[in-house]
Coordinates of C-alpha atoms in Angstrom, one line a residue:
M144 CA 8.0 -17.3 197.5
F145 CA 9.3 -17.8 193.9
K146 CA 10.9 -20.0 191.8
K147 CA 13.7 -20.3 189.9
R148 CA 14.6 -23.1 187.4
H149 CA 18.1 -24.1 186.3
P150 CA 18.2 -25.5 182.6
G151 CA 20.2 -28.3 182.1
N152 CA 19.5 -30.1 185.9
G153 CA 16.7 -31.8 185.7
G154 CA 14.1 -29.0 186.4
R155 CA 15.1 -29.1 190.2
T156 CA 14.1 -25.5 191.8
E157 CA 15.6 -23.7 194.1
A158 CA 14.0 -19.9 196.0
L159 CA 14.3 -16.4 194.4
E160 CA 15.4 -13.9 196.3
V161 CA 13.1 -10.6 195.7
K162 CA 16.3 -8.6 195.5
E163 CA 17.5 -9.6 192.0
K164 CA 20.6 -9.1 190.0
V165 CA 19.9 -6.3 187.6
P166 CA 21.4 -7.0 183.9
S167 CA 23.3 -5.0 181.7
E168 CA 22.1 -2.3 179.6
G169 CA 22.7 -4.7 176.2
R170 CA 20.9 -7.4 178.3
L171 CA 17.5 -5.0 179.0
S172 CA 17.9 -3.9 175.8
E173 CA 16.8 -7.0 174.0
F174 CA 13.6 -7.4 176.2
D175 CA 10.0 -4.9 175.9
R176 CA 10.1 -4.7 180.1
D177 CA 11.4 -6.2 183.3
E178 CA 8.6 -8.9 183.8
V179 CA 5.0 -9.7 182.7
D180 CA 2.3 -11.8 184.7
L181 CA 1.0 -13.8 182.5
E182 CA -2.7 -14.9 183.9
K183 CA -3.0 -10.9 184.2
W184 CA -1.8 -9.9 180.9
A185 CA -4.0 -13.0 180.0
Q186 CA -7.6 -11.9 181.5
E187 CA -6.6 -8.1 180.0
H188 CA -5.0 -9.0 176.5
P189 CA -6.8 -12.3 175.4
D190 CA -5.9 -12.4 171.9
E191 CA -2.6 -10.9 172.0
S192 CA 1.2 -12.2 173.3
P193 CA 2.6 -10.9 176.2
P194 CA 6.1 -9.2 175.4
R195 CA 9.4 -10.4 175.4
C196 CA 10.3 -10.2 179.5
R197 CA 13.5 -10.8 181.8
T198 CA 11.2 -12.9 184.2
Y199 CA 7.8 -14.4 184.1
R200 CA 5.1 -14.4 186.0
I201 CA 3.4 -18.0 185.8
R202 CA 0.8 -19.9 188.3
V203 CA 0.4 -23.6 188.4
D204 CA -2.3 -24.6 190.5
K205 CA -2.7 -21.6 193.2
Q206 CA 1.2 -21.3 193.9
R207 CA 2.9 -18.4 191.5
F208 CA 6.9 -18.4 190.2
R209 CA 9.3 -16.3 188.3
V210 CA 10.5 -17.5 185.7
Q211 CA 13.3 -16.3 183.5
D212 CA 12.9 -18.4 180.1
S213 CA 10.0 -17.4 178.0
A214 CA 9.6 -21.2 177.2
M215 CA 9.6 -24.6 179.6
Y216 CA 8.3 -28.4 178.9
G217 CA 5.4 -29.4 180.6
R218 CA 7.9 -31.6 183.0
E219 CA 9.7 -28.6 184.1
I220 CA 6.3 -26.7 184.8
L221 CA 4.9 -29.7 186.5
A222 CA 8.4 -29.5 188.8
L223 CA 7.9 -26.5 190.1
V224 CA 5.4 -27.9 192.4
D225 CA 7.8 -31.1 193.3
L226 CA 5.1 -33.1 190.8
S227 CA 6.1 -35.8 188.5
P228 CA 4.7 -36.6 185.1
D229 CA 4.2 -40.2 186.0
G230 CA 1.6 -39.2 188.2
W231 CA 0.6 -36.3 187.2
N232 CA -1.1 -34.5 184.2
L233 CA -0.9 -31.3 183.3
A234 CA -3.4 -28.2 181.6
Q235 CA -2.8 -24.8 179.9
K236 CA -6.0 -22.6 180.9
F237 CA -7.5 -19.6 178.7
P238 CA -9.9 -17.4 179.4
G239 CA -13.3 -18.7 179.0
G240 CA -12.7 -21.7 181.2
R241 CA -10.7 -23.9 177.8
R242 CA -8.5 -25.9 178.3
E243 CA -5.4 -27.7 176.3
P244 CA -3.7 -30.8 178.0
I245 CA 0.3 -30.6 178.0
E246 CA 2.3 -33.3 177.4
P247 CA 5.4 -33.7 179.7
G248 CA 7.7 -33.5 176.8
Q249 CA 5.6 -30.3 175.4
L250 CA 7.5 -27.1 174.8
V251 CA 5.2 -24.5 175.9
D252 CA 6.0 -21.2 174.7
F253 CA 5.0 -18.0 177.4
R254 CA 4.2 -15.8 174.8
K255 CA 1.2 -17.7 172.9
P256 CA -1.5 -15.8 173.7
G257 CA -4.0 -16.6 176.5
I258 CA -2.3 -18.6 178.3
E259 CA -4.0 -17.8 181.9
R260 CA -2.4 -20.5 183.9
F261 CA -1.8 -24.2 184.8
E262 CA -3.5 -26.4 186.5
T263 CA -2.7 -29.7 187.8
S264 CA -4.8 -33.4 188.2
P265 CA -3.9 -37.1 189.2
K266 CA -3.2 -39.7 186.6
H267 CA -5.0 -42.6 188.6
V268 CA -7.9 -41.9 189.8
Q269 CA -9.6 -45.0 192.4
A270 CA -12.4 -46.3 189.2
G271 CA -15.9 -45.8 190.8
A272 CA -19.6 -45.6 188.9
E273 CA -19.4 -44.1 185.4
S274 CA -20.1 -40.4 184.9
R275 CA -24.3 -39.6 184.7
R276 CA -25.2 -37.8 181.2
Q277 CA -29.2 -37.7 182.7
F278 CA -29.9 -35.4 180.1
E279 CA -28.9 -34.3 176.8
L280 CA -26.5 -31.2 176.2
P281 CA -25.8 -29.4 172.9
A282 CA -22.7 -30.5 171.6
E283 CA -21.0 -27.7 171.7
D284 CA -21.5 -27.9 175.7
V285 CA -20.4 -31.3 175.8
E286 CA -16.9 -30.5 173.6
F287 CA -16.9 -27.8 175.9
L288 CA -17.1 -29.4 179.1
D289 CA -14.7 -32.5 177.3
G290 CA -12.0 -30.0 176.8
L291 CA -12.1 -29.0 180.5
G292 CA -9.9 -32.1 181.9
L293 CA -12.2 -32.2 184.6
P294 CA -14.9 -34.7 185.8
W295 CA -18.4 -33.3 184.9
E296 CA -22.1 -35.0 185.1
A297 CA -25.2 -33.5 183.4
I298 CA -28.2 -34.9 186.0
R299 CA -31.6 -34.9 186.5
D300 CA -32.8 -34.7 190.5
G301 CA -37.0 -35.0 190.1
A302 CA -38.2 -31.8 188.0
S303 CA -34.7 -30.2 187.7
L304 CA -31.7 -30.4 185.2
A305 CA -27.7 -29.2 186.0
V306 CA -24.4 -29.5 185.1
V307 CA -21.9 -30.0 187.5
I308 CA -18.3 -29.9 187.3
Y309 CA -16.3 -31.6 189.7
D310 CA -12.6 -30.3 191.4
Y311 CA -13.2 -27.1 189.7
S312 CA -10.6 -24.2 190.8
L313 CA -11.6 -21.4 193.2
P314 CA -9.4 -17.5 192.4
G315 CA -7.2 -16.6 195.1
G316 CA -9.0 -14.9 197.9
L317 CA -11.3 -17.7 198.2
T318 CA -11.5 -21.1 199.9
P319 CA -11.5 -24.2 200.3
N320 CA -9.1 -24.3 196.8
I321 CA -11.0 -27.0 194.9
L322 CA -14.5 -27.8 194.7
D323 CA -18.1 -28.6 192.6
L324 CA -19.6 -26.3 190.9
M325 CA -23.5 -26.6 189.4
I326 CA -25.1 -24.8 186.7
R327 CA -28.7 -25.5 186.6
V328 CA -30.0 -26.1 183.3
P329 CA -33.9 -24.6 182.7
P330 CA -36.2 -26.1 180.6
H331 CA -36.2 -24.8 176.2
Y332 CA -32.1 -24.2 177.3
P333 CA -30.2 -22.9 175.4
A334 CA -32.9 -20.1 174.0
A335 CA -33.8 -20.0 177.8
A336 CA -31.1 -18.7 179.9
L337 CA -28.3 -20.2 182.2
D338 CA -28.5 -18.4 185.9
M339 CA -26.4 -17.5 188.2
F340 CA -24.5 -20.9 189.9
W341 CA -24.0 -23.2 193.0
L342 CA -20.8 -24.5 194.7
C343 CA -20.2 -27.8 196.8
P344 CA -19.3 -27.2 199.8
A345 CA -20.0 -23.8 200.7
V346 CA -17.5 -21.0 200.0
T347 CA -15.9 -18.5 202.3
R348 CA -13.4 -15.5 201.5
T349 CA -9.7 -16.0 203.4
D350 CA -10.2 -12.1 204.5
N351 CA -13.1 -13.1 206.5
Q352 CA -14.7 -10.0 204.8
P353 CA -18.6 -11.2 204.1
I354 CA -19.9 -13.1 201.3
Q355 CA -23.3 -10.8 199.8
A356 CA -26.5 -12.9 197.8
V357 CA -25.5 -16.4 199.2
T358 CA -27.9 -19.0 199.7
V359 CA -28.1 -22.5 200.6
E360 CA -29.7 -24.9 198.5
K361 CA -30.1 -28.5 198.1
F362 CA -29.6 -31.1 194.7
D363 CA -28.6 -34.6 193.9
G364 CA -28.5 -35.2 197.8
K365 CA -26.3 -32.2 198.7
T366 CA -26.1 -29.1 200.2
W367 CA -25.2 -26.5 197.7
Q368 CA -24.4 -22.6 198.6
R369 CA -26.2 -21.0 195.7
W370 CA -24.6 -17.5 194.4
S371 CA -27.3 -15.0 193.4
R372 CA -25.6 -13.2 190.6
H373 CA -27.5 -12.4 187.7
R374 CA -26.4 -12.0 183.4
L375 CA -28.1 -8.0 183.4
G376 CA -27.5 -5.3 180.8
P377 CA -24.4 -6.0 178.7
Q378 CA -24.4 -9.6 180.6
A379 CA -27.6 -10.3 179.4
W380 CA -28.4 -13.8 177.4
R381 CA -27.7 -13.7 174.3
P382 CA -29.9 -16.8 172.6
G383 CA -27.8 -18.7 169.8
I384 CA -24.5 -17.0 171.2
D385 CA -24.3 -17.9 174.7
N386 CA -23.3 -21.9 176.3
L387 CA -22.1 -23.7 178.8
A388 CA -18.4 -22.0 178.0
T389 CA -19.9 -17.9 178.0
H390 CA -22.0 -18.4 180.9
L391 CA -18.5 -20.5 183.0
R392 CA -17.0 -17.2 182.0
F393 CA -19.3 -14.9 183.3
V394 CA -19.0 -17.4 186.3
E395 CA -15.2 -16.8 187.1
I396 CA -15.9 -12.7 186.5
S397 CA -17.7 -13.1 189.5
L398 CA -16.0 -15.4 191.3
R399 CA -13.3 -12.7 191.0
R400 CA -15.2 -10.1 191.8
D401 CA -16.3 -11.1 195.1
A402 CA -12.9 -12.5 195.4
A403 CA -11.6 -8.6 195.5
I404 CA -9.5 -9.4 192.3
E405 CA -9.5 -7.2 189.6
A406 CA -11.6 -9.8 186.6

């Protein structure tokens, strides 16, 4: 289902019928094309502005909407999924895992290059133990992880080191929607390569087709599903260039391929 926003009515939305009214010849001439899917465009053309369109397909968490404006305020994007800025944060995600927070009164231009999707998170979380930082990461990795807008920890379990990112969103076609992502950090990283990734709880495809090359491992008292996806050939590790940010992009591409979604 798609929703349409009505300007000037407080961000109220309604279901959009599949069959839409076709604009006049003069109206069509104002646009480069009829519609663009921002997520697909950002993946295929990350450095290019989307074309001027009559409608834009945007993704907020797991839901997709068709909107008729080229820009919306943060509070209006939250309203699409029936959330209020009083209790929820909003962020825009770019290819490679970078996220930027969006304020309720901030105008988001859908023609900005690289906007892949929007993600929400609760403002008020239950107080608990401080996040663990049990080993040191390069400064650029810490900056990247902090910029994700997601809780994360650097955990030592015996001789093993790993970064765990909580509340990580999976692409469509895989379930559960939100889980924990672990990346093991080898000795001598970043000269040594990051390899594979681990998910908790275990993931399945929504079409019930099997996922190849997965197994089970224990870490930090949890059972993790290891995905044996290796950086070979053109994706081989490049010391001095690759880091957690580029490896997370490799993870995203791998997940999309296994979900039968074009990366």
